[in-house]
Amino acid sequence: MTTNPIYLDAAASMPINPQVSEAMIECLRSDEFIGNPSSANILGQKAMQAIDLARQQLADLVGTNASNIIWTSGATESNNLAIIGAARFRSNRGRHLITMKTEHKAVSGAFDYLEKEGFEVTRLMPDETGLLHIDDLTAAIKSETQLISIMHVNNETGVVQNINEIGKLCRELDVLFHTDAAQSVGKLPLNLERLPVDLLSVSAHKMYGPQGIGALYIRKAAGCGVIPLFHGGEQEKWIRPGTLPVHQIVGFGLAAEIATSSMKSDIKLMQKLYQRMWNGIKNNSGIVVNGSTESYFPGILNVSLPGIDGDSLMLMLEPICVARGSACNSKFHEASHVLKSLGLSDHLAQSAIRFSFNRNTQFNEIDFAIKKYNKAVNFLRKILPDGL
Ligand SMILES: *Cc1c(COP(=O)(O)O)cnc(C)c1O
């Protein structure tokens, strides 16, 4: 029996692609990339060329022009910049904003902050499968509504929202639409030329790139502006000042290029891994999949079992690395706000385990996880036959 960690927590962070880390190390080692990309000298220009290439690689992945991409430190910053920046930019036109209860904390936290600044925020509930109903959104929109933020793929459940439908509605009503696409860019096809999205957040480490680098897509169109969060430099068109981290961006760009070519086979692999995992554990009585089983990304499988304590279960699954909810909630041992929004009782939400897969996940790792999970469930049910 192996004691090496088995990584089934890709939704929290993905293993960096070896080609990507090689390119980053090369960039750090090379005398060619010692310059500041903002400098006008030849070494500054050399660094900027590498950044321009990466911008093009990411732009190609999401089907847009490179000039619409701004580098940030990750999706947390992109979400804050998009939501706070756009709300402030349009605040004279109205101060009502709409989001969902199931968003990542990097989105809900930005809205909590704006509420303190005097904005009014509506937080819509999904149905019991985690999906937003367009009628609920339509009903919530008022004449003062300026910005709507609904995530693409949910990081806890894998539920995929219909961002095309939501974006169309927003465009009809001249409301800005932001989507947190940290879990979907590089994993599901996205074409921003056709998709009615104004602002879109990306994170490199959710797509086999390095941690600490992300991007914000800003559609260049009338009324789609953001007020910067940082001040003091002209980088990224004054929207996000600060010296650009060349090696991080080079790695991100390459990860985007690799994603463009391997997305189709990646999706097929995720479907196989998901099916194998689910088939292996579905016979535990009472087990439920959390979130839609129709509109979902197969890289994430979140399940609950009545009568089982998630903390104990997670301990017994070691050395398999899984998550209880999102990485951000897991330290507090509280039931996930996302799962509770789907109508799960505290009790059922407590038992949730998220398995998430990546390109390197092996079938024998899944089989090992299945065995461990089933064994742990049987054990916990034996010592606590009446549940909790
Ligand atoms: C990981 C994640 C984030 C945060 O991204 P960072 O790059 O780690 O800041 C935001 N939203 C979602 C949906 C995520 O999965």
Short mmCIF file of N, CA and C in Angstrom, two decimals, residues 37-106:
data_model
loop_
_atom_site.label_atom_id
_atom_site.label_comp_id
_atom_site.label_asym_id
_atom_site.label_seq_id
_atom_site.Cartn_x
_atom_site.Cartn_y
_atom_site.Cartn_z
N PRO A 37 10.56 44.93 -17.68
CA PRO A 37 9.79 45.05 -18.93
C PRO A 37 9.27 46.47 -19.20
N SER A 38 9.27 47.30 -18.19
CA SER A 38 8.83 48.69 -18.43
C SER A 38 9.96 49.58 -18.94
N SER A 39 11.20 49.07 -18.91
CA SER A 39 12.33 49.89 -19.33
C SER A 39 12.42 50.00 -20.84
N ALA A 40 12.90 51.15 -21.29
CA ALA A 40 12.97 51.40 -22.73
C ALA A 40 14.21 50.78 -23.36
N ASN A 41 15.17 50.31 -22.55
CA ASN A 41 16.40 49.76 -23.15
C ASN A 41 16.17 48.37 -23.75
N ILE A 42 17.21 47.85 -24.42
CA ILE A 42 16.98 46.62 -25.18
C ILE A 42 16.63 45.42 -24.30
N LEU A 43 17.15 45.37 -23.08
CA LEU A 43 16.80 44.23 -22.22
C LEU A 43 15.38 44.38 -21.66
N GLY A 44 14.97 45.59 -21.44
CA GLY A 44 13.58 45.83 -21.05
C GLY A 44 12.65 45.39 -22.18
N GLN A 45 13.03 45.72 -23.38
CA GLN A 45 12.20 45.38 -24.54
C GLN A 45 12.13 43.88 -24.74
N LYS A 46 13.26 43.22 -24.46
CA LYS A 46 13.32 41.76 -24.59
C LYS A 46 12.30 41.11 -23.63
N ALA A 47 12.29 41.60 -22.40
CA ALA A 47 11.35 41.09 -21.41
C ALA A 47 9.91 41.36 -21.85
N MET A 48 9.70 42.55 -22.39
CA MET A 48 8.34 42.90 -22.83
C MET A 48 7.88 42.03 -23.99
N GLN A 49 8.84 41.65 -24.84
CA GLN A 49 8.47 40.76 -25.96
C GLN A 49 7.95 39.42 -25.44
N ALA A 50 8.61 38.92 -24.39
CA ALA A 50 8.17 37.63 -23.82
C ALA A 50 6.76 37.78 -23.23
N ILE A 51 6.51 38.93 -22.63
CA ILE A 51 5.18 39.19 -22.05
C ILE A 51 4.12 39.33 -23.14
N ASP A 52 4.50 39.98 -24.23
CA ASP A 52 3.56 40.14 -25.35
C ASP A 52 3.17 38.79 -25.94
N LEU A 53 4.19 37.91 -26.03
CA LEU A 53 3.90 36.57 -26.56
C LEU A 53 2.92 35.84 -25.64
N ALA A 54 3.16 35.93 -24.33
CA ALA A 54 2.28 35.25 -23.37
C ALA A 54 0.86 35.83 -23.44
N ARG A 55 0.78 37.12 -23.62
CA ARG A 55 -0.54 37.77 -23.71
C ARG A 55 -1.29 37.23 -24.92
N GLN A 56 -0.56 37.03 -26.01
CA GLN A 56 -1.17 36.49 -27.22
C GLN A 56 -1.61 35.04 -26.98
N GLN A 57 -0.77 34.27 -26.27
CA GLN A 57 -1.11 32.86 -26.01
C GLN A 57 -2.40 32.76 -25.18
N LEU A 58 -2.52 33.62 -24.18
CA LEU A 58 -3.74 33.58 -23.36
C LEU A 58 -4.94 34.10 -24.16
N ALA A 59 -4.71 35.15 -24.93
CA ALA A 59 -5.79 35.71 -25.76
C ALA A 59 -6.31 34.66 -26.75
N ASP A 60 -5.39 33.89 -27.34
CA ASP A 60 -5.80 32.85 -28.28
C ASP A 60 -6.65 31.78 -27.59
N LEU A 61 -6.28 31.46 -26.36
CA LEU A 61 -7.02 30.43 -25.62
C LEU A 61 -8.48 30.84 -25.40
N VAL A 62 -8.71 32.13 -25.11
CA VAL A 62 -10.08 32.57 -24.79
C VAL A 62 -10.74 33.32 -25.95
N GLY A 63 -10.09 33.36 -27.10
CA GLY A 63 -10.70 33.94 -28.28
C GLY A 63 -10.92 35.43 -28.21
N THR A 64 -9.87 36.16 -27.86
CA THR A 64 -10.00 37.61 -27.85
C THR A 64 -8.72 38.25 -28.35
N ASN A 65 -8.75 39.57 -28.42
CA ASN A 65 -7.57 40.32 -28.80
C ASN A 65 -6.67 40.50 -27.58
N ALA A 66 -5.36 40.39 -27.78
CA ALA A 66 -4.42 40.47 -26.65
C ALA A 66 -4.56 41.79 -25.88
N SER A 67 -5.01 42.83 -26.55
CA SER A 67 -5.11 44.13 -25.88
C SER A 67 -6.21 44.16 -24.80
N ASN A 68 -7.04 43.11 -24.77
CA ASN A 68 -8.10 43.07 -23.75
C ASN A 68 -7.67 42.37 -22.45
N ILE A 69 -6.43 41.92 -22.39
CA ILE A 69 -5.94 41.13 -21.24
C ILE A 69 -5.05 41.97 -20.33
N ILE A 70 -5.36 41.98 -19.04
CA ILE A 70 -4.55 42.67 -18.03
C ILE A 70 -3.97 41.61 -17.08
N TRP A 71 -2.68 41.67 -16.79
CA TRP A 71 -2.10 40.71 -15.83
C TRP A 71 -2.39 41.16 -14.40
N THR A 72 -2.64 40.17 -13.54
CA THR A 72 -2.86 40.43 -12.12
C THR A 72 -2.09 39.36 -11.33
N SER A 73 -2.28 39.35 -10.02
CA SER A 73 -1.59 38.34 -9.20
C SER A 73 -2.39 37.05 -9.06
N GLY A 74 -3.57 37.00 -9.63
CA GLY A 74 -4.39 35.79 -9.53
C GLY A 74 -5.86 36.15 -9.65
N ALA A 75 -6.70 35.14 -9.57
CA ALA A 75 -8.13 35.39 -9.75
C ALA A 75 -8.72 36.20 -8.59
N THR A 76 -8.13 36.09 -7.41
CA THR A 76 -8.63 36.90 -6.29
C THR A 76 -8.51 38.38 -6.63
N GLU A 77 -7.34 38.75 -7.11
CA GLU A 77 -7.16 40.15 -7.48
C GLU A 77 -8.02 40.53 -8.69
N SER A 78 -8.09 39.65 -9.67
CA SER A 78 -8.92 39.94 -10.85
C SER A 78 -10.37 40.18 -10.45
N ASN A 79 -10.89 39.33 -9.56
CA ASN A 79 -12.27 39.50 -9.12
C ASN A 79 -12.46 40.83 -8.41
N ASN A 80 -11.54 41.16 -7.53
CA ASN A 80 -11.64 42.43 -6.79
C ASN A 80 -11.55 43.63 -7.72
N LEU A 81 -10.59 43.55 -8.65
CA LEU A 81 -10.41 44.65 -9.59
C LEU A 81 -11.64 44.82 -10.48
N ALA A 82 -12.16 43.70 -10.96
CA ALA A 82 -13.32 43.76 -11.86
C ALA A 82 -14.54 44.30 -11.12
N ILE A 83 -14.82 43.73 -9.96
CA ILE A 83 -16.08 44.04 -9.28
C ILE A 83 -16.02 45.43 -8.63
N ILE A 84 -14.99 45.66 -7.84
CA ILE A 84 -14.89 46.95 -7.16
C ILE A 84 -14.61 48.05 -8.19
N GLY A 85 -13.69 47.74 -9.13
CA GLY A 85 -13.31 48.74 -10.12
C GLY A 85 -14.46 49.14 -11.04
N ALA A 86 -15.24 48.16 -11.49
CA ALA A 86 -16.34 48.48 -12.41
C ALA A 86 -17.50 49.12 -11.67
N ALA A 87 -17.76 48.67 -10.44
CA ALA A 87 -18.87 49.27 -9.66
C ALA A 87 -18.58 50.75 -9.40
N ARG A 88 -17.35 51.04 -9.05
CA ARG A 88 -17.00 52.45 -8.81
C ARG A 88 -17.04 53.26 -10.10
N PHE A 89 -16.60 52.64 -11.19
CA PHE A 89 -16.57 53.35 -12.48
C PHE A 89 -17.97 53.79 -12.90
N ARG A 90 -18.95 52.96 -12.60
CA ARG A 90 -20.33 53.27 -13.04
C ARG A 90 -21.22 53.71 -11.90
N SER A 91 -20.64 54.07 -10.77
CA SER A 91 -21.47 54.33 -9.59
C SER A 91 -22.42 55.51 -9.78
N ASN A 92 -22.07 56.44 -10.66
CA ASN A 92 -22.99 57.57 -10.86
C ASN A 92 -24.22 57.17 -11.67
N ARG A 93 -24.16 55.98 -12.30
CA ARG A 93 -25.31 55.52 -13.08
C ARG A 93 -26.24 54.65 -12.26
N GLY A 94 -25.78 54.23 -11.08
CA GLY A 94 -26.61 53.35 -10.26
C GLY A 94 -25.73 52.57 -9.31
N ARG A 95 -26.30 52.18 -8.18
CA ARG A 95 -25.47 51.54 -7.16
C ARG A 95 -26.03 50.19 -6.75
N HIS A 96 -26.72 49.52 -7.66
CA HIS A 96 -27.24 48.18 -7.34
C HIS A 96 -26.44 47.12 -8.09
N LEU A 97 -26.07 46.06 -7.37
CA LEU A 97 -25.24 45.00 -7.93
C LEU A 97 -25.88 43.64 -7.64
N ILE A 98 -25.65 42.68 -8.52
CA ILE A 98 -26.23 41.34 -8.32
C ILE A 98 -25.15 40.26 -8.42
N THR A 99 -25.21 39.31 -7.50
CA THR A 99 -24.32 38.16 -7.56
C THR A 99 -25.09 36.94 -7.03
N MET A 100 -24.35 35.85 -6.78
CA MET A 100 -25.00 34.64 -6.27
C MET A 100 -24.43 34.24 -4.93
N LYS A 101 -25.19 33.43 -4.22
CA LYS A 101 -24.75 32.93 -2.91
C LYS A 101 -23.61 31.93 -3.02
N THR A 102 -23.48 31.32 -4.19
CA THR A 102 -22.53 30.21 -4.32
C THR A 102 -21.18 30.63 -4.87
N GLU A 103 -20.92 31.92 -4.90
CA GLU A 103 -19.65 32.41 -5.46
C GLU A 103 -18.47 32.06 -4.56
N HIS A 104 -17.29 32.10 -5.14
CA HIS A 104 -16.03 31.98 -4.40
C HIS A 104 -15.90 33.20 -3.49
N LYS A 105 -15.17 33.02 -2.39
CA LYS A 105 -15.04 34.14 -1.44
C LYS A 105 -14.34 35.36 -2.04
N ALA A 106 -13.56 35.15 -3.06
CA ALA A 106 -12.89 36.29 -3.70
C ALA A 106 -13.89 37.19 -4.41
#
